[in-house]
Amino acid sequence: MSELELYNQKTFEDLKNINEYGVEFWYARDLMTALGYVKWGNFVKVINKAKSSAETSNINIFEHFADVGRVLKVGNGAKMEVTDIMLSRYACYLIVQNGDPRKKMIALGQQYFAIQTRKQELSEEKAPKDLTEEEKRLLLRGHVKGFNKKLASAAKECGVDNYGKFNNAGYMGLYGGETAQAIKVRKKLKKNDNILDFMGSTELAANFFRITQTEERLKKGDITTQSAADLTHFEIGKKVRATMKEISGTVPEKLPTPEKSIKEIEKEKKKLDNKSKKAIKK
């Protein structure tokens, strides 16, 4: 096995994680060690350069770099809570491209990705097109649905009895005081409509981040009352709102409401799939 093959196996495939939706990702702290960095602060500088490269190319960094909390095992079986970053394969590529080429693993990585890029260019298969807005909405709605169940479970473990109140706390933090009902009224939805089915991809992504970060926070085990859980959900929603305002200047309630609901898109997709199946049978 060549050095580059070993590089691919040891640096990427062995460190790869797969989430419950089958999406691959890497933890930055794992990658840091593999690339020869010792201090987290130094590696964060490389990550920030990688993020800048993505932004220069008009790529949404939140799709490739996701800040998370993580518990690591240290000496004597003790555990330590640290901040970490979930990375896509593309994020790993950008980090390697912006790393110190004097480090052997960085230099090998730059060679490795150059070869991989060339292989892709020579491939006869066309690269998949960027997801449409409707495809993004369907994907994110599925993620939100799955993680909302995990959040409900984590909230219950923390002593939450009134889930509606807890849920509203998150919305109020993210939407500047608006409850789920207030959002429904503003969007002019019907009584039985789910507000999540009437959100664009950006708004869904903001809620997905709120949900995952709250679930991660509640899992730490130090929140044991409804009021503490409500406050935590509110504060996390508020932080997501502040991040949106800082980066794009647009808060979630100012985002447009799509004309089609998720259910309508799913219905249309099902109809098209059925037509395709019938055409194949002919």
Short mmCIF file of C-alpha atoms in Angstrom, two decimals:
data_model
loop_
_atom_site.label_atom_id
_atom_site.label_comp_id
_atom_site.label_asym_id
_atom_site.label_seq_id
_atom_site.Cartn_x
_atom_site.Cartn_y
_atom_site.Cartn_z
CA MET A 1 0.00 0.00 0.00
CA SER A 2 1.43 3.37 -1.05
CA GLU A 3 1.91 6.33 1.29
CA LEU A 4 -1.07 8.10 -0.27
CA GLU A 5 -3.30 5.03 0.08
CA LEU A 6 -2.26 4.75 3.72
CA TYR A 7 -2.99 8.45 4.10
CA ASN A 8 -6.53 8.00 2.82
CA GLN A 9 -7.16 5.01 5.07
CA LYS A 10 -5.58 6.29 8.27
CA THR A 11 -6.42 9.98 8.02
CA PHE A 12 -9.92 9.83 6.66
CA GLU A 13 -11.65 6.48 6.49
CA ASP A 14 -10.62 5.34 9.99
CA LEU A 15 -11.76 8.66 11.48
CA LYS A 16 -15.02 8.88 9.57
CA ASN A 17 -18.32 8.90 11.45
CA ILE A 18 -21.75 8.18 10.01
CA ASN A 19 -24.86 9.78 11.48
CA GLU A 20 -28.28 8.14 11.66
CA TYR A 21 -29.15 9.45 8.20
CA GLY A 22 -26.13 7.83 6.60
CA VAL A 23 -24.27 11.14 6.21
CA GLU A 24 -20.51 10.97 6.75
CA PHE A 25 -18.66 13.49 8.90
CA TRP A 26 -15.38 13.97 10.77
CA TYR A 27 -14.63 15.56 14.14
CA ALA A 28 -12.09 18.38 13.93
CA ARG A 29 -10.26 17.26 17.07
CA ASP A 30 -9.74 13.79 15.58
CA LEU A 31 -8.50 15.29 12.32
CA MET A 32 -6.21 17.70 14.18
CA THR A 33 -4.17 14.86 15.67
CA ALA A 34 -4.05 12.93 12.39
CA LEU A 35 -2.69 15.98 10.56
CA GLY A 36 0.10 16.52 13.07
CA TYR A 37 -1.30 19.45 15.06
CA VAL A 38 -0.93 19.43 18.84
CA LYS A 39 -2.63 22.63 20.01
CA TRP A 40 -6.33 23.14 19.34
CA GLY A 41 -5.84 26.92 19.11
CA ASN A 42 -3.39 26.53 16.22
CA PHE A 43 -5.70 24.14 14.40
CA VAL A 44 -8.66 26.50 14.82
CA LYS A 45 -6.66 29.12 12.89
CA VAL A 46 -6.39 26.66 9.98
CA ILE A 47 -10.13 25.92 10.22
CA ASN A 48 -10.90 29.65 10.09
CA LYS A 49 -8.79 29.99 6.94
CA ALA A 50 -10.71 27.06 5.45
CA LYS A 51 -14.00 28.77 6.29
CA SER A 52 -12.81 31.97 4.64
CA SER A 53 -11.95 30.00 1.49
CA ALA A 54 -15.47 28.57 1.46
CA GLU A 55 -17.06 31.99 1.93
CA THR A 56 -14.94 33.44 -0.88
CA SER A 57 -16.44 30.75 -3.15
CA ASN A 58 -19.96 31.66 -1.96
CA ILE A 59 -20.33 28.30 -0.20
CA ASN A 60 -22.52 28.10 2.89
CA ILE A 61 -20.07 27.25 5.67
CA PHE A 62 -22.86 25.93 7.92
CA GLU A 63 -23.36 23.03 5.52
CA HIS A 64 -19.74 21.94 6.02
CA PHE A 65 -18.67 23.20 9.49
CA ALA A 66 -20.99 22.62 12.47
CA ASP A 67 -19.97 23.65 16.00
CA VAL A 68 -20.87 21.01 18.58
CA GLY A 69 -20.23 20.13 22.19
CA ARG A 70 -18.52 16.81 22.80
CA VAL A 71 -17.48 14.73 25.79
CA LEU A 72 -14.03 13.12 25.54
CA LYS A 73 -12.48 10.49 27.76
CA VAL A 74 -9.23 11.57 29.41
CA GLY A 75 -6.89 9.87 31.86
CA ASN A 76 -8.17 7.55 34.59
CA GLY A 77 -11.51 7.14 32.83
CA ALA A 78 -12.50 10.75 33.52
CA LYS A 79 -14.58 12.72 31.04
CA MET A 80 -14.06 16.25 29.79
CA GLU A 81 -16.46 18.43 27.87
CA VAL A 82 -14.92 20.24 24.89
CA THR A 83 -16.03 22.26 21.91
CA ASP A 84 -15.59 20.52 18.58
CA ILE A 85 -16.59 20.93 14.94
CA MET A 86 -18.32 18.41 12.71
CA LEU A 87 -16.75 18.53 9.25
CA SER A 88 -17.90 17.39 5.83
CA ARG A 89 -15.41 15.75 3.46
CA TYR A 90 -15.22 19.06 1.60
CA ALA A 91 -14.38 20.86 4.86
CA CYS A 92 -11.54 18.37 5.45
CA TYR A 93 -10.26 19.16 1.96
CA LEU A 94 -10.29 22.91 2.64
CA ILE A 95 -8.49 22.42 5.95
CA VAL A 96 -5.75 20.38 4.29
CA GLN A 97 -5.40 23.00 1.54
CA ASN A 98 -4.96 25.73 4.16
CA GLY A 99 -2.67 23.77 6.48
CA ASP A 100 1.09 24.05 6.99
CA PRO A 101 2.71 22.20 4.03
CA ARG A 102 5.84 21.66 6.15
CA LYS A 103 3.86 19.06 8.07
CA LYS A 104 4.17 15.71 6.30
CA MET A 105 0.50 14.78 6.68
CA ILE A 106 -0.61 18.13 5.28
CA ALA A 107 1.75 17.80 2.29
CA LEU A 108 0.52 14.26 1.63
CA GLY A 109 -3.05 15.47 1.96
CA GLN A 110 -2.54 18.16 -0.65
CA GLN A 111 -1.17 15.54 -3.04
CA TYR A 112 -3.99 13.15 -2.20
CA PHE A 113 -6.75 15.68 -2.87
CA ALA A 114 -5.06 16.87 -6.08
CA ILE A 115 -5.15 13.29 -7.37
CA GLN A 116 -8.74 12.75 -6.21
CA THR A 117 -9.84 15.96 -7.92
CA ARG A 118 -8.20 14.89 -11.16
CA LYS A 119 -9.83 11.46 -10.95
CA GLN A 120 -13.19 13.11 -10.57
CA GLU A 121 -12.55 15.33 -13.59
CA LEU A 122 -11.69 12.27 -15.67
CA SER A 123 -14.70 10.30 -14.50
CA GLU A 124 -17.39 9.75 -17.10
CA GLU A 125 -20.08 10.14 -14.51
CA LYS A 126 -21.56 13.58 -14.21
CA ALA A 127 -21.34 15.14 -10.80
CA PRO A 128 -24.73 15.34 -9.12
CA LYS A 129 -26.38 18.70 -9.54
CA ASP A 130 -26.78 21.00 -6.60
CA LEU A 131 -29.94 20.31 -4.70
CA THR A 132 -32.91 22.45 -5.63
CA GLU A 133 -34.64 24.52 -2.97
CA GLU A 134 -37.44 21.93 -2.75
CA GLU A 135 -34.93 19.07 -2.41
CA LYS A 136 -33.12 20.96 0.36
CA ARG A 137 -36.42 21.51 2.15
CA LEU A 138 -37.34 17.83 1.95
CA LEU A 139 -33.92 16.78 3.25
CA LEU A 140 -33.88 19.27 6.12
CA ARG A 141 -37.49 18.57 7.07
CA GLY A 142 -36.58 14.90 7.45
CA HIS A 143 -33.60 15.81 9.64
CA VAL A 144 -35.73 18.12 11.79
CA LYS A 145 -38.40 15.46 12.25
CA GLY A 146 -35.84 12.87 13.37
CA PHE A 147 -33.99 15.16 15.77
CA ASN A 148 -37.21 16.58 17.22
CA LYS A 149 -37.94 13.08 18.51
CA LYS A 150 -34.49 12.94 20.10
CA LEU A 151 -35.02 16.38 21.63
CA ALA A 152 -38.37 15.30 23.09
CA SER A 153 -36.71 12.26 24.65
CA ALA A 154 -33.85 14.33 26.10
CA ALA A 155 -36.31 16.90 27.46
CA LYS A 156 -38.33 14.20 29.19
CA GLU A 157 -35.17 12.91 30.86
CA CYS A 158 -34.55 16.44 32.18
CA GLY A 159 -37.94 16.65 33.88
CA VAL A 160 -39.96 18.36 31.13
CA ASP A 161 -43.67 17.55 31.53
CA ASN A 162 -45.11 20.36 29.43
CA TYR A 163 -43.42 19.80 26.07
CA GLY A 164 -45.51 22.47 24.35
CA LYS A 165 -44.16 25.11 26.73
CA PHE A 166 -40.60 23.82 26.28
CA ASN A 167 -40.99 23.84 22.49
CA ASN A 168 -42.36 27.38 22.52
CA ALA A 169 -39.36 28.55 24.56
CA GLY A 170 -37.07 27.55 21.69
CA TYR A 171 -39.25 29.28 19.11
CA MET A 172 -39.46 32.43 21.23
CA GLY A 173 -35.68 32.61 21.48
CA LEU A 174 -35.19 32.09 17.75
CA TYR A 175 -38.09 34.25 16.57
CA GLY A 176 -37.70 37.26 18.87
CA GLY A 177 -40.57 36.35 21.20
CA GLU A 178 -42.95 34.65 18.75
CA THR A 179 -44.60 31.42 19.91
CA ALA A 180 -45.43 28.56 17.53
CA GLN A 181 -49.00 29.87 17.33
CA ALA A 182 -47.81 33.41 16.57
CA ILE A 183 -45.59 32.07 13.77
CA LYS A 184 -48.58 30.16 12.36
CA VAL A 185 -50.72 33.31 12.40
CA ARG A 186 -47.99 35.40 10.76
CA LYS A 187 -47.56 32.81 8.02
CA LYS A 188 -51.38 32.73 7.56
CA LEU A 189 -51.55 28.97 7.99
CA LYS A 190 -54.56 26.78 8.69
CA LYS A 191 -55.30 25.33 12.11
CA ASN A 192 -53.89 21.86 11.37
CA ASP A 193 -50.86 23.05 9.37
CA ASN A 194 -47.40 22.35 10.80
CA ILE A 195 -45.25 25.49 10.70
CA LEU A 196 -42.16 23.40 9.86
CA ASP A 197 -43.85 22.34 6.61
CA PHE A 198 -44.03 25.99 5.55
CA MET A 199 -40.39 26.97 6.01
CA GLY A 200 -37.74 27.50 3.35
CA SER A 201 -34.39 25.71 3.57
CA THR A 202 -32.65 28.56 5.43
CA GLU A 203 -35.37 28.75 8.07
CA LEU A 204 -35.43 24.95 8.43
CA ALA A 205 -31.63 24.91 8.80
CA ALA A 206 -31.85 27.48 11.61
CA ASN A 207 -34.43 25.37 13.44
CA PHE A 208 -32.41 22.21 12.85
CA PHE A 209 -29.39 23.87 14.49
CA ARG A 210 -31.56 25.05 17.41
CA ILE A 211 -32.91 21.52 17.93
CA THR A 212 -29.59 19.65 17.67
CA GLN A 213 -27.73 22.06 19.94
CA THR A 214 -30.47 21.99 22.57
CA GLU A 215 -30.59 18.19 22.52
CA GLU A 216 -26.81 18.07 22.87
CA ARG A 217 -26.93 20.49 25.82
CA LEU A 218 -29.69 18.61 27.63
CA LYS A 219 -27.78 15.34 27.36
CA LYS A 220 -25.09 16.66 29.71
CA GLY A 221 -27.34 15.75 32.62
CA ASP A 222 -27.06 18.89 34.75
CA ILE A 223 -30.51 20.24 33.78
CA THR A 224 -33.21 18.64 35.91
CA THR A 225 -36.26 20.93 35.89
CA GLN A 226 -38.82 22.18 33.37
CA SER A 227 -37.90 25.83 34.00
CA ALA A 228 -34.17 25.20 33.49
CA ALA A 229 -34.84 23.25 30.28
CA ASP A 230 -37.16 25.99 28.99
CA LEU A 231 -34.54 28.67 29.67
CA THR A 232 -31.83 26.60 27.98
CA HIS A 233 -33.98 26.12 24.88
CA PHE A 234 -34.79 29.84 24.80
CA GLU A 235 -31.15 30.90 25.14
CA ILE A 236 -29.96 28.53 22.41
CA GLY A 237 -32.70 29.79 20.08
CA LYS A 238 -31.61 33.34 20.89
CA LYS A 239 -27.97 32.53 20.03
CA VAL A 240 -28.96 31.00 16.69
CA ARG A 241 -30.97 34.15 15.95
CA ALA A 242 -27.98 36.36 16.81
CA THR A 243 -25.74 34.28 14.54
CA MET A 244 -28.16 34.64 11.63
CA LYS A 245 -28.37 38.38 12.18
CA GLU A 246 -24.59 38.71 12.31
CA ILE A 247 -23.91 36.63 9.19
CA SER A 248 -26.78 37.41 6.82
CA GLY A 249 -28.52 40.32 8.51
CA THR A 250 -31.86 38.48 8.23
CA VAL A 251 -33.73 37.09 11.23
CA PRO A 252 -35.99 34.04 10.70
CA GLU A 253 -39.35 35.84 10.84
CA LYS A 254 -38.22 38.02 7.93
CA LEU A 255 -37.59 35.00 5.68
CA PRO A 256 -40.25 34.33 3.03
CA THR A 257 -42.86 31.61 3.49
CA PRO A 258 -42.77 29.13 0.56
CA GLU A 259 -45.91 28.79 -1.55
CA LYS A 260 -45.80 24.99 -1.43
CA SER A 261 -45.86 23.02 1.79
CA ILE A 262 -43.63 20.01 2.38
CA LYS A 263 -46.68 17.74 2.03
CA GLU A 264 -47.47 19.22 -1.39
CA ILE A 265 -43.87 18.69 -2.53
CA GLU A 266 -43.93 15.10 -1.25
CA LYS A 267 -47.22 14.47 -3.07
CA GLU A 268 -45.82 15.83 -6.35
CA LYS A 269 -42.63 13.81 -5.92
CA LYS A 270 -44.62 10.63 -5.31
CA LYS A 271 -46.69 11.26 -8.43
CA LEU A 272 -43.54 11.74 -10.53
CA ASP A 273 -41.97 8.60 -9.07
CA ASN A 274 -45.07 6.59 -9.94
CA LYS A 275 -45.01 7.92 -13.51
CA SER A 276 -41.35 6.97 -13.83
CA LYS A 277 -42.05 3.45 -12.58
CA LYS A 278 -44.89 3.02 -15.09
CA ALA A 279 -42.68 4.30 -17.91
CA ILE A 280 -39.95 1.79 -16.99
CA LYS A 281 -42.46 -1.09 -16.98
CA LYS A 282 -43.54 -0.21 -20.53
#
